[in-house]
PDB file of C-alpha atoms in Angstrom:
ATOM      1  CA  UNK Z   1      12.517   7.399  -7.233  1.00  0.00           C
ATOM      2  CA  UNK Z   2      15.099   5.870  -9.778  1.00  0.00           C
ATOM      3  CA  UNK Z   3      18.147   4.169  -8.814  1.00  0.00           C
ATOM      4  CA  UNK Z   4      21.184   4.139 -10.928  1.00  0.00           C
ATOM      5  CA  UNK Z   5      22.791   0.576 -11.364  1.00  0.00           C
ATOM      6  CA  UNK Z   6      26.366   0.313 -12.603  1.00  0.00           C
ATOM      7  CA  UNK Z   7      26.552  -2.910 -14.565  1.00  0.00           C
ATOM      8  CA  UNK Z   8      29.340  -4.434 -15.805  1.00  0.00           C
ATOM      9  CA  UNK Z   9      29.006  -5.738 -19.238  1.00  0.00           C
ATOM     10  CA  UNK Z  10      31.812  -7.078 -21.002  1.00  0.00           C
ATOM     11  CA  UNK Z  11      34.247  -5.233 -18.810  1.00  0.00           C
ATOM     12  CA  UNK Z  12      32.830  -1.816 -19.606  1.00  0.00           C
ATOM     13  CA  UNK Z  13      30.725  -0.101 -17.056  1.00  0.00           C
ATOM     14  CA  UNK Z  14      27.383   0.791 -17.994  1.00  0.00           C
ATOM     15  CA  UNK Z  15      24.311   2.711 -16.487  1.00  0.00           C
ATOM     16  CA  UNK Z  16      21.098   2.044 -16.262  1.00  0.00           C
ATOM     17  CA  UNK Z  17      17.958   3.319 -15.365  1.00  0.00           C
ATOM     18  CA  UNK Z  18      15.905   1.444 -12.703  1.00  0.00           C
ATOM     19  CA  UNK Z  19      12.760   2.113 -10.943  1.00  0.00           C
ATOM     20  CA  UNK Z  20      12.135   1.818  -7.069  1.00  0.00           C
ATOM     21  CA  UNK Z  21       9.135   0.774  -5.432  1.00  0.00           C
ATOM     22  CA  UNK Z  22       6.045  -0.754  -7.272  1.00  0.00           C
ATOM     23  CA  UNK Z  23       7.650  -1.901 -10.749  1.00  0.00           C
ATOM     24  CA  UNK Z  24      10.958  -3.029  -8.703  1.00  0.00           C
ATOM     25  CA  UNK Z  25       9.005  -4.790  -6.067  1.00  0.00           C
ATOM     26  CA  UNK Z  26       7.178  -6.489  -9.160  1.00  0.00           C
ATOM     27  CA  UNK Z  27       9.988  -7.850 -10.544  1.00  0.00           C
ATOM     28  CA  UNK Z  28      11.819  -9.005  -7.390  1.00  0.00           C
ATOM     29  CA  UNK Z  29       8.320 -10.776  -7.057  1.00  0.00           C
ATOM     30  CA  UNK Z  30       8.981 -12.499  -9.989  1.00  0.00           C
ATOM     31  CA  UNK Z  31      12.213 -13.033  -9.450  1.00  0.00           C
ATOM     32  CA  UNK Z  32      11.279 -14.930  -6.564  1.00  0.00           C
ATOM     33  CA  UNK Z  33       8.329 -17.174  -9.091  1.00  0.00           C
ATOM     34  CA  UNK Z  34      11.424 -17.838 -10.988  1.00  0.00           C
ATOM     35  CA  UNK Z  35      13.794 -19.286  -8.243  1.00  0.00           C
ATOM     36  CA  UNK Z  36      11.187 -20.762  -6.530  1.00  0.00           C
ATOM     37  CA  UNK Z  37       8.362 -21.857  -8.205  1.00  0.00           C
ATOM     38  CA  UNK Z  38       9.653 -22.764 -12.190  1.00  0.00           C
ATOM     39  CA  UNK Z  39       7.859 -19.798 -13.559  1.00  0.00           C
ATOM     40  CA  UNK Z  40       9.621 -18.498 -16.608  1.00  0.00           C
ATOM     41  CA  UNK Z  41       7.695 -17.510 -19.253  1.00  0.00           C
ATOM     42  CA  UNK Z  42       4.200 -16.133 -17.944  1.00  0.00           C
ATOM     43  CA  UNK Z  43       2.622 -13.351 -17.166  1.00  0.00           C
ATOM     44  CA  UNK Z  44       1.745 -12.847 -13.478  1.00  0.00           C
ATOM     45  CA  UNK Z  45      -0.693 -10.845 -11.757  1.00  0.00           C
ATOM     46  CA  UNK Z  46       1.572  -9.132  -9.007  1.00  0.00           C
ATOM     47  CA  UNK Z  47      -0.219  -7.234  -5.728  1.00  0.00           C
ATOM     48  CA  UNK Z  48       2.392  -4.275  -4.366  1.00  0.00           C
ATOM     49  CA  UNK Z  49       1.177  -3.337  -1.210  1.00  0.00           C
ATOM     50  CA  UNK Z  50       4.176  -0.571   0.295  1.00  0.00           C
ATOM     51  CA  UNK Z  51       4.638   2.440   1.908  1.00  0.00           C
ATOM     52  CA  UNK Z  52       6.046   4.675  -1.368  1.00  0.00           C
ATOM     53  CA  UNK Z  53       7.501   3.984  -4.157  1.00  0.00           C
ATOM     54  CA  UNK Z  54       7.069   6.896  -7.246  1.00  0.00           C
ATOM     55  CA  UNK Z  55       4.589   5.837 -10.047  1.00  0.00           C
ATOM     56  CA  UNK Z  56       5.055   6.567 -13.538  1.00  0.00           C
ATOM     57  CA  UNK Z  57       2.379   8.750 -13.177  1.00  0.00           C
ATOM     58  CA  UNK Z  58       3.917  11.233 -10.794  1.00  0.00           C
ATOM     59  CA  UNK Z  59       2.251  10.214  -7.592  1.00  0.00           C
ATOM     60  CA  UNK Z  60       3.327   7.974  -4.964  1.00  0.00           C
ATOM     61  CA  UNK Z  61       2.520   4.365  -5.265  1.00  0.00           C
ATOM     62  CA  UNK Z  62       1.819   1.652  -2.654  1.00  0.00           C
ATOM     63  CA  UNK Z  63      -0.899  -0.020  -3.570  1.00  0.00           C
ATOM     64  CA  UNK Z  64      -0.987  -1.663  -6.942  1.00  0.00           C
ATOM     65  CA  UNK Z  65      -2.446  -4.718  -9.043  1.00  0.00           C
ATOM     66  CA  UNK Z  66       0.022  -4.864 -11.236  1.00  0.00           C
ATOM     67  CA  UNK Z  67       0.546  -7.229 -14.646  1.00  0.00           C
ATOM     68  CA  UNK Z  68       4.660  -7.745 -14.450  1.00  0.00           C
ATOM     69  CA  UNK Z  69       6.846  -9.510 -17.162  1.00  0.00           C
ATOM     70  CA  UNK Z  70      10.361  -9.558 -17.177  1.00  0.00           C
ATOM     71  CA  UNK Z  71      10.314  -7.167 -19.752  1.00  0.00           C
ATOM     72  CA  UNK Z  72       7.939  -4.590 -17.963  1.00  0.00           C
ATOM     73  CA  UNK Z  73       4.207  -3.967 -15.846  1.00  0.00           C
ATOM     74  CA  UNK Z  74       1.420  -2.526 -16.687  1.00  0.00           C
ATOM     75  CA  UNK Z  75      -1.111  -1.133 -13.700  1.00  0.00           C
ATOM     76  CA  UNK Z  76      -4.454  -2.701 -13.973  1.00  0.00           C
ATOM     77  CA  UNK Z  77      -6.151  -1.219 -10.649  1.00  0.00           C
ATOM     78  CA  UNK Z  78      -4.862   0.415  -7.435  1.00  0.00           C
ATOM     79  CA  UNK Z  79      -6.110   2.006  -4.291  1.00  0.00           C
ATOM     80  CA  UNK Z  80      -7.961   5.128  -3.920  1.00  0.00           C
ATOM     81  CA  UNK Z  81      -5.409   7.884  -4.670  1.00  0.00           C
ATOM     82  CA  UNK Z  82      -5.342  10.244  -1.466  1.00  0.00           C
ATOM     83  CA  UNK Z  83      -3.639  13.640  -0.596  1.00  0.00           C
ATOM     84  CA  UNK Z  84      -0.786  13.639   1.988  1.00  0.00           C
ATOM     85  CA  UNK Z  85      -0.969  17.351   3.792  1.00  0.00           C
ATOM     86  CA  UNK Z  86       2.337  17.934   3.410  1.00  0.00           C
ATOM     87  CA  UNK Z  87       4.224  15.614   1.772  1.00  0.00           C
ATOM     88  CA  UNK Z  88       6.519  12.894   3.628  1.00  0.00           C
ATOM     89  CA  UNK Z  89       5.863  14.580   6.687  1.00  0.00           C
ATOM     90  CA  UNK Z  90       2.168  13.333   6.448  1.00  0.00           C
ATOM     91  CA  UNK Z  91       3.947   9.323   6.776  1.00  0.00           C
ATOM     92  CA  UNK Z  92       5.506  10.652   9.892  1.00  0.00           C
ATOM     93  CA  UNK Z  93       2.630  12.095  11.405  1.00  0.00           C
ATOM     94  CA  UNK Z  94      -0.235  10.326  10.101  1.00  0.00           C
ATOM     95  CA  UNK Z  95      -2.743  12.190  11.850  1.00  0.00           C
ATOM     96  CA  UNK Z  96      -2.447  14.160   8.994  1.00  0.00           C
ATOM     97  CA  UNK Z  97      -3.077  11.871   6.698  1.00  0.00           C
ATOM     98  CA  UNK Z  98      -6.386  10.790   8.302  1.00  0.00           C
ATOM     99  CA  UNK Z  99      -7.245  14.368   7.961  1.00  0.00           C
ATOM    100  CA  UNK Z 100      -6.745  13.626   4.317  1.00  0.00           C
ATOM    101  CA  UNK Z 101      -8.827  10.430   3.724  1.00  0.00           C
ATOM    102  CA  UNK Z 102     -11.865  11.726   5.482  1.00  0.00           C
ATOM    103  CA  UNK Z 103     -12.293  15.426   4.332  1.00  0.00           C
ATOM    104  CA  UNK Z 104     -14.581  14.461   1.991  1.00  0.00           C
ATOM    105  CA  UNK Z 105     -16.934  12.920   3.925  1.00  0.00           C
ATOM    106  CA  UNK Z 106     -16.761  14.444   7.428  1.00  0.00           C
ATOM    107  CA  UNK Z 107     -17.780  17.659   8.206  1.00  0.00           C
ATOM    108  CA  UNK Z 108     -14.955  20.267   9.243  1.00  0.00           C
ATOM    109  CA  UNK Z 109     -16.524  20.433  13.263  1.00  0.00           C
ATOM    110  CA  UNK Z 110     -16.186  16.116  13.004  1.00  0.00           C
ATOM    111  CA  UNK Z 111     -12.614  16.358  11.969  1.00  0.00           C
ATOM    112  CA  UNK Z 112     -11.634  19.318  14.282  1.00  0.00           C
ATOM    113  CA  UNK Z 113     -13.081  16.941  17.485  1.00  0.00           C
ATOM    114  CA  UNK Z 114     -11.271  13.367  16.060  1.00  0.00           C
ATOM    115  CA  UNK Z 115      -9.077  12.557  18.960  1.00  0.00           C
ATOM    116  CA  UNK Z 116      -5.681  13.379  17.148  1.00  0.00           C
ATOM    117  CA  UNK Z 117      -2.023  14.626  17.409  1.00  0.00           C
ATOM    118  CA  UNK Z 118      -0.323  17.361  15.795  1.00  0.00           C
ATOM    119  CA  UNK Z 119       3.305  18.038  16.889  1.00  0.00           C
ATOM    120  CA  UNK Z 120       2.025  22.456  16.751  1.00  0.00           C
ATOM    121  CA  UNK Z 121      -0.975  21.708  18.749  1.00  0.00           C
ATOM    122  CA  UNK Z 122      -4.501  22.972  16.900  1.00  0.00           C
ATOM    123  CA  UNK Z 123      -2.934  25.810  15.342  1.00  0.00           C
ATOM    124  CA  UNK Z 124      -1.485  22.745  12.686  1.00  0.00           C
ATOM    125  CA  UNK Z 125      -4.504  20.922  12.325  1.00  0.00           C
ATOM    126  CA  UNK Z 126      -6.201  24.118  11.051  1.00  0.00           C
ATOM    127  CA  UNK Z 127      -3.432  24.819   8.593  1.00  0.00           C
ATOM    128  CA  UNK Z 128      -4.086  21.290   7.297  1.00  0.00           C
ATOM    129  CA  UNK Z 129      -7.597  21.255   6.916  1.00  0.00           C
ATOM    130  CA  UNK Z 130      -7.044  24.957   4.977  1.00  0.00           C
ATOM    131  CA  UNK Z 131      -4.683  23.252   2.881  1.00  0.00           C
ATOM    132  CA  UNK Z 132      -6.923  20.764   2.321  1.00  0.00           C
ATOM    133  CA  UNK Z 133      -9.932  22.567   1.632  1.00  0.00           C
ATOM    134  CA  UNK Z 134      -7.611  24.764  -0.736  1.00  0.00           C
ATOM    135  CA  UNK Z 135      -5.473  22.143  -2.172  1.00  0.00           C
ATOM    136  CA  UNK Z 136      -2.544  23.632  -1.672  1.00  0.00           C
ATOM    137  CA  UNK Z 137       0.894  21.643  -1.150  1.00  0.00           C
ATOM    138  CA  UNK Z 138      -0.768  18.135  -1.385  1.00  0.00           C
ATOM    139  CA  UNK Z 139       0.738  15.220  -3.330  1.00  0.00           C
ATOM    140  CA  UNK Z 140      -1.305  12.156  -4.141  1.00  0.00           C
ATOM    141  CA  UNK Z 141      -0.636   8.586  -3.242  1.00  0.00           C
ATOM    142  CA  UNK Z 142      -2.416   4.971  -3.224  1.00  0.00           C
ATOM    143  CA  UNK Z 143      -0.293   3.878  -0.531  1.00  0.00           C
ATOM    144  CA  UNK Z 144      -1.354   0.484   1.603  1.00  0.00           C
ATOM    145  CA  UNK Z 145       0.697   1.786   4.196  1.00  0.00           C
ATOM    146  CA  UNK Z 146      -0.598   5.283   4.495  1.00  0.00           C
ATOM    147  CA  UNK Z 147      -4.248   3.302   5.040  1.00  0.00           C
ATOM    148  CA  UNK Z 148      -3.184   1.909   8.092  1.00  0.00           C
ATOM    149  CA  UNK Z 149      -1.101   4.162   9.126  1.00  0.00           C
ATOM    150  CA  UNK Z 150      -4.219   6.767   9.545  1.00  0.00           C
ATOM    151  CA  UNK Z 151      -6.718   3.691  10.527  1.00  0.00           C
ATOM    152  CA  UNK Z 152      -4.005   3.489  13.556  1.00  0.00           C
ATOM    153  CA  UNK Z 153      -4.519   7.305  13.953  1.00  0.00           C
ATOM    154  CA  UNK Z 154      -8.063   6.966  14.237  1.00  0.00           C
ATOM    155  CA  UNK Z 155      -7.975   4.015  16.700  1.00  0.00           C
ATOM    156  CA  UNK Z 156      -5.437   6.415  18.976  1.00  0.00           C
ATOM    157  CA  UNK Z 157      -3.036   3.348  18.715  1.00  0.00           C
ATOM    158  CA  UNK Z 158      -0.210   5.537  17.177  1.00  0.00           C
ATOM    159  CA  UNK Z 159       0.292   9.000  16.213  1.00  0.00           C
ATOM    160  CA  UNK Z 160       3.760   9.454  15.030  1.00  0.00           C
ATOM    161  CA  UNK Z 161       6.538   7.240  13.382  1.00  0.00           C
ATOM    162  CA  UNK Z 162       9.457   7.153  15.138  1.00  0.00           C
ATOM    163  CA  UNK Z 163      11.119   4.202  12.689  1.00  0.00           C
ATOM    164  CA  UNK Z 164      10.114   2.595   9.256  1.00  0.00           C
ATOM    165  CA  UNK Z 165       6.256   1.086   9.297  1.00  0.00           C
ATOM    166  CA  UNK Z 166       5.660   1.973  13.147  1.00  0.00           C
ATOM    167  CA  UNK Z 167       1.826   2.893  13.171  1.00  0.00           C
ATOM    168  CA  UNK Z 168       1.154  -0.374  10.791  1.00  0.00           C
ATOM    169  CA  UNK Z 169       3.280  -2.595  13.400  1.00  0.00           C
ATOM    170  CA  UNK Z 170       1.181  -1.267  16.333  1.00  0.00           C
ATOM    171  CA  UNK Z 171      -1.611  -1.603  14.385  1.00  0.00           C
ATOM    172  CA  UNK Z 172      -0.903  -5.074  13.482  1.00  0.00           C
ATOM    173  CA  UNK Z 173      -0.071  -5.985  16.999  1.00  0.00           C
ATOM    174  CA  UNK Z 174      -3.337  -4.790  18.684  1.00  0.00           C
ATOM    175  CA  UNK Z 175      -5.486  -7.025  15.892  1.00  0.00           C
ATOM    176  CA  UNK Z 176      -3.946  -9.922  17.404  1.00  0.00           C
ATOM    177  CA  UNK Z 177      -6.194  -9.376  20.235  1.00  0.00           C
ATOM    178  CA  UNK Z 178      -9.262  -9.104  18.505  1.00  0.00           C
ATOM    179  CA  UNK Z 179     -11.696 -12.125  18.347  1.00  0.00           C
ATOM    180  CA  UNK Z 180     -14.851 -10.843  16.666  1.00  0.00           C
ATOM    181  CA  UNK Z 181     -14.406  -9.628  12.742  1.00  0.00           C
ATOM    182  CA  UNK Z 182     -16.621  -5.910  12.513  1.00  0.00           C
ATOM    183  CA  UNK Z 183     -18.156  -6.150   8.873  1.00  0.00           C
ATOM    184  CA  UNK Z 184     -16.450  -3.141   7.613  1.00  0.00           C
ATOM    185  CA  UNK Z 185     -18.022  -3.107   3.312  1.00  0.00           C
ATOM    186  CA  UNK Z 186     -15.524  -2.837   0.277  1.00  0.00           C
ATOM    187  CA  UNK Z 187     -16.170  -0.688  -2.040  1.00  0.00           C
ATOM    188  CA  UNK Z 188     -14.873   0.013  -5.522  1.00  0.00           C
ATOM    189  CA  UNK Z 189     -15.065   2.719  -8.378  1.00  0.00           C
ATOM    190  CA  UNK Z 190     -13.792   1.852 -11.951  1.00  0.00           C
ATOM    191  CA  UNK Z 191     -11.574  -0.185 -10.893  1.00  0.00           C
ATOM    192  CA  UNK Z 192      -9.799   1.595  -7.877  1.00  0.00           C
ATOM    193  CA  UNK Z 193     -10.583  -0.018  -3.788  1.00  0.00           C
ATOM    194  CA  UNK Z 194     -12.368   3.399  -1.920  1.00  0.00           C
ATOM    195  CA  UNK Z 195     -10.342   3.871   1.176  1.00  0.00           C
ATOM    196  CA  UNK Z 196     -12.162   6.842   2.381  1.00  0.00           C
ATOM    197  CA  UNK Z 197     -15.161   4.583   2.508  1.00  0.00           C
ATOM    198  CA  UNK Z 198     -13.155   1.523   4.765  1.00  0.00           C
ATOM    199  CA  UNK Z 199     -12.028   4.314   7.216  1.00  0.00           C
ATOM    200  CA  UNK Z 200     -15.189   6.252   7.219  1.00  0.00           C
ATOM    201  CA  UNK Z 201     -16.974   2.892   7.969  1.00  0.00           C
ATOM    202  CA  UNK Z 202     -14.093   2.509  10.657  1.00  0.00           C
ATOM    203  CA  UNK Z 203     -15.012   5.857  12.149  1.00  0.00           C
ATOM    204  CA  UNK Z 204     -18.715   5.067  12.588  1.00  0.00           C
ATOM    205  CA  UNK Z 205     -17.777   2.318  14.414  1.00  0.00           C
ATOM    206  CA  UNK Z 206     -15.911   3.359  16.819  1.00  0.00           C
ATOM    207  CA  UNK Z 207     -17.898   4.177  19.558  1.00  0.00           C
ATOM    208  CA  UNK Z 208     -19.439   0.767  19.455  1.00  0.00           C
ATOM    209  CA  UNK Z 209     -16.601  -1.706  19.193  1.00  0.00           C
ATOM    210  CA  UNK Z 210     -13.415  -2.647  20.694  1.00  0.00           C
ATOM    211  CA  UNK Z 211     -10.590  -1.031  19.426  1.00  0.00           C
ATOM    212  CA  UNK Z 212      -8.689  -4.529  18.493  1.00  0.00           C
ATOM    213  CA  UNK Z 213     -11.180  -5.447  16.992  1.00  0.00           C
ATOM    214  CA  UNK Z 214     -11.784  -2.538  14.635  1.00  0.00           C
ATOM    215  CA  UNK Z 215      -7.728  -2.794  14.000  1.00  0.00           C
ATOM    216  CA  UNK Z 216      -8.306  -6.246  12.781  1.00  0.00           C
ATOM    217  CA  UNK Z 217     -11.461  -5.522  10.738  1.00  0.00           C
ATOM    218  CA  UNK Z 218      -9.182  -2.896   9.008  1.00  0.00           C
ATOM    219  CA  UNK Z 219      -6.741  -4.866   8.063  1.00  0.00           C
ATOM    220  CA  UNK Z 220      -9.399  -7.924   6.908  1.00  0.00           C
ATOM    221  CA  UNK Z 221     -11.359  -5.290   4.891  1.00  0.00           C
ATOM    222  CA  UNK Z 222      -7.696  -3.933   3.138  1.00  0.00           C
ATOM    223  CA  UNK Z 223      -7.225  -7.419   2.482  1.00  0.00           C
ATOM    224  CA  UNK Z 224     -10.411  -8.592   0.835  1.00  0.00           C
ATOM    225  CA  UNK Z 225     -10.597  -5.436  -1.193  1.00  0.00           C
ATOM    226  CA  UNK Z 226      -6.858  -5.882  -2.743  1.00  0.00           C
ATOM    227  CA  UNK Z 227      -7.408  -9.330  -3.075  1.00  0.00           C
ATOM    228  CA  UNK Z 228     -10.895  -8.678  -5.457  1.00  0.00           C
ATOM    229  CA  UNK Z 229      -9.355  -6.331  -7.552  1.00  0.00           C
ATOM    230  CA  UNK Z 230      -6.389  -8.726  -8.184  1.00  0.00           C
ATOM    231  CA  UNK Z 231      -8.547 -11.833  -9.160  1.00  0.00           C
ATOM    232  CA  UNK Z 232     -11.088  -9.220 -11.235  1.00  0.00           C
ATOM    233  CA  UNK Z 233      -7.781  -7.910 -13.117  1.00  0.00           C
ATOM    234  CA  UNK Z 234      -6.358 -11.530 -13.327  1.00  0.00           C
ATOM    235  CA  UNK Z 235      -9.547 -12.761 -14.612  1.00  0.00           C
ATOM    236  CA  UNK Z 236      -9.911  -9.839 -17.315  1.00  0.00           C
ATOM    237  CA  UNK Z 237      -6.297 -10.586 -18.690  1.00  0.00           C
ATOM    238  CA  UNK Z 238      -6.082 -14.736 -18.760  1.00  0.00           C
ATOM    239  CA  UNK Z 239      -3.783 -14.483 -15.896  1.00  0.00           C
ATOM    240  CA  UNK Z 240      -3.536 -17.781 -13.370  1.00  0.00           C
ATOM    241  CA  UNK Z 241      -0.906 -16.835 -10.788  1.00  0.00           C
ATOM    242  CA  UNK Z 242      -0.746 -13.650  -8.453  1.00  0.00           C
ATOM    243  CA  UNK Z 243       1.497 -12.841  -5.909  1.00  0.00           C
ATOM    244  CA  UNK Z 244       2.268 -10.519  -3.192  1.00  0.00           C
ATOM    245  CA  UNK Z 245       4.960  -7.967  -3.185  1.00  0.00           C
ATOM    246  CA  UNK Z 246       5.941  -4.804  -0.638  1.00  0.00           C
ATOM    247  CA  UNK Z 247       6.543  -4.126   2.815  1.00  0.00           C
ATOM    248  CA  UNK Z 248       3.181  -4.585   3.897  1.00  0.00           C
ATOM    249  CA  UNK Z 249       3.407  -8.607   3.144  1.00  0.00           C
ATOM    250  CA  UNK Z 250       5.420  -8.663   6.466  1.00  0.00           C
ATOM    251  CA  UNK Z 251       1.773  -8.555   8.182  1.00  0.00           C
ATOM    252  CA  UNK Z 252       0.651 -12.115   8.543  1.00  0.00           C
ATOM    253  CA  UNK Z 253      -3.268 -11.400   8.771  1.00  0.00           C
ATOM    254  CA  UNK Z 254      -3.039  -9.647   5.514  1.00  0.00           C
ATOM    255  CA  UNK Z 255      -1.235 -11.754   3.923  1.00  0.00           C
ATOM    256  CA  UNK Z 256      -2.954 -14.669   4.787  1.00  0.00           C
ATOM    257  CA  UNK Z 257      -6.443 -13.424   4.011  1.00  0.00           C
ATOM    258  CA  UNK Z 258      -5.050 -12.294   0.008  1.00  0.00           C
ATOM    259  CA  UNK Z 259      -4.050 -15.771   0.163  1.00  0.00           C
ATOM    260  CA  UNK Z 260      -6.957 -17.651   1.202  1.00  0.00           C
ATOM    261  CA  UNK Z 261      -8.906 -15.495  -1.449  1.00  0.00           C
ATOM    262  CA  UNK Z 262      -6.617 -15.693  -4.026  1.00  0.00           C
ATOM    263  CA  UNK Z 263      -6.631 -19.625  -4.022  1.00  0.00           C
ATOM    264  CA  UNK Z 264     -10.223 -19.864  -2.910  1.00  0.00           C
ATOM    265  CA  UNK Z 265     -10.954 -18.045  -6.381  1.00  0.00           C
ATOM    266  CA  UNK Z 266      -8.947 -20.856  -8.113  1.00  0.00           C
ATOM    267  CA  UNK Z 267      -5.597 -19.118  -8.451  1.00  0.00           C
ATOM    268  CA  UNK Z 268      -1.837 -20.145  -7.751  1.00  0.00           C
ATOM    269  CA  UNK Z 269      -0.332 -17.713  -4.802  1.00  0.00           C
ATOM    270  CA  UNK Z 270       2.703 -17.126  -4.618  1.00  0.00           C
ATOM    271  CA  UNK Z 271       4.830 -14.773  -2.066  1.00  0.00           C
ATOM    272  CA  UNK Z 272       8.614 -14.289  -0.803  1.00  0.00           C
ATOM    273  CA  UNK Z 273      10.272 -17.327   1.346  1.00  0.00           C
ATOM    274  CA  UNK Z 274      13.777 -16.512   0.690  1.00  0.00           C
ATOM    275  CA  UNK Z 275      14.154 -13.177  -0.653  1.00  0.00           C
ATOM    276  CA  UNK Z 276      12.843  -9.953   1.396  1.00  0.00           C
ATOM    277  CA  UNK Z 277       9.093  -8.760   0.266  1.00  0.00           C
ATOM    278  CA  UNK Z 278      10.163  -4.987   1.148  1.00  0.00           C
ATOM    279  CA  UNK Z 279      13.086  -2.956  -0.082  1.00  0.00           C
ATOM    280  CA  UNK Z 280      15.511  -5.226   1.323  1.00  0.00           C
ATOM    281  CA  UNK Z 281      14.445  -7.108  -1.801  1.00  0.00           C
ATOM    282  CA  UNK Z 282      14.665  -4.854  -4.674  1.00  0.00           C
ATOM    283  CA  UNK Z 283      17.427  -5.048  -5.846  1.00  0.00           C
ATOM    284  CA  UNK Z 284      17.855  -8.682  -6.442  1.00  0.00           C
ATOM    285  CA  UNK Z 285      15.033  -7.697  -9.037  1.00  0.00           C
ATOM    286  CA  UNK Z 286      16.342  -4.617 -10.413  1.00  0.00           C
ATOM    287  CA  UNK Z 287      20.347  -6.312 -11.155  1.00  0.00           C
ATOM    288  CA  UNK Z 288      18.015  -9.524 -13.375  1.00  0.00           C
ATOM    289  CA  UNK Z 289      15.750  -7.024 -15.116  1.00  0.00           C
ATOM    290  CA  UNK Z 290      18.792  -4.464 -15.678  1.00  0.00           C
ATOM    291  CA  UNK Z 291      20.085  -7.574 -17.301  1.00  0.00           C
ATOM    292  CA  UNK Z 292      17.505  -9.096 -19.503  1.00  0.00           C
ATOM    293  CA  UNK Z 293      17.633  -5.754 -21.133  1.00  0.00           C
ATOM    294  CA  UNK Z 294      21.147  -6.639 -22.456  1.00  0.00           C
ATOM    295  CA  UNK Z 295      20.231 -10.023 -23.240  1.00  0.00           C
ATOM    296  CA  UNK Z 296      21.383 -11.625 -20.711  1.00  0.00           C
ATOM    297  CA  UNK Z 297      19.285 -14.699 -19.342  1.00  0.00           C
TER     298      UNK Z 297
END
């Protein structure tokens, strides 16, 4: 998604091309470093954890390790890119995007019994799995959000949005019941945090632990992973500071655990106090980098 700012500029009106989602939320981030924290002329290592925001790559975003300037990002690693049956309508019902995560490694009887909801009854979850299987109408994204969204799904804690970030709320809400942490492995590949493999761990637990605390394994496990690839990619490119960006730094336990790994590793953490860490947020960071590019500082 681009937005369109009108800037003024020496009272003429000018447009300008701006990107939502994982390059704005990086340089609202920064934004933030700059107000904040005195940091003006470095490099920073900047986590976007979201729900969507369209990569330069033509998928959907939402879970990036980003390098982010004032001047530009470039992505160093990301989440497992996975295929939303559907479209948007997979973020709505994200029993369909569970569907997605684990047809690779369940086989089609396992994900016809998963305990699920589909607004058209069965007749829908077979015309998912066939699109699936055929690859038909699928679009790609390394969403945060769409992780828990379907770990939620999974758990039977929620099966349909009904406002922005629902299922990760609920999610979120039940792990603050949980007081044992289920070892639930991270995994990577060339650089990229395997999601299938956290929920398909998730899955074989289920029958053997309590739901809360499976929900707050999940979200440890997101955690740990992101925050590994981030000091990895930090590490590779001299960077010392890395913050945390996106809608899905509104979850405490999340947060936290990046943050205790981040500085446990021997790196400044930073994250929003003042400015909003989802879209509320963006545009602060879109109007300053609109505005470097016409040399203003």
């Amino acid at each position: 998604m681009f937005l369109f700012l009108i800037v003024r500029i020496m009272s003429k009106d000018k447009i300008i091309r701006m990107e939502h989602g994982a390059g704005g939320e990086a340089m609202q981030t920064l934004i933030r470093d700059v107000i904040l924290n005195n940091i003006t002329n470095r490099s920073a290592g900047l986590v976007g954890l979201d729900g969507a925001g369209y990569g330069e790559n033509g998928t959907i975003w939402g879970g990036e390790i980003l390098e982010a300037t004032y001047s530009g990002y470039e992505r160093a690693a990301h989440l497992m890119e996975q295929p939303m049956p559907g479209g948007d309508i997979a973020a709505t019902y994200p029993s369909r995007m569970l569907l997605g995560m684990l047809h690779d490694v369940l086989e089609p009887k396992e994900l016809r019994d998963l305990l699920l909801y589909f607004k058209h009854g069965e007749s829908e979850r077979n015309i998912v799995l066939d699109q699936l299987e055929k690859g038909i109408n699928l679009v790609r994204t390394s969403s945060a959000a769409r992780v828990l969204d379907s770990a939620a799904a999974l758990l039977g804690v929620s099966h349909y949005r009904s406002y922005q970030g629902e299922p990760a709320m609920k999610l979120e809400s039940v792990a603050k019941n949980s007081s044992h942490n289920v070892d639930l492995p991270v995994k990577f590949k060339r650089g990229v945090l395997d999601t299938t493999s956290l929920l398909y761990d998730l899955y074989e637990r289920i029958d053997t632990h309590a739901v809360c605390d499976l929900a707050y394994s999940i979200e440890d496990a997101l955690a740990v992973g992101v925050a590994e690839l981030a000091i990895s990619s930090a590490k590779k490119r001299n960077i010392d500071v890395i913050g945390l960006s996106g809608g899905v730094a509104y979850n405490e336990h999340i947060t936290g655990r990046i943050s205790e790994s981040v500085k446990d590793a021997g790196f400044e953490f930073i994250t929003h106090k003042k400015v909003p860490c989802g879209d509320g947020g963006v545009s602060l960071g879109q109007v300053v980098v609109a505005g470097r590019s016409e040399g203003f500082s």
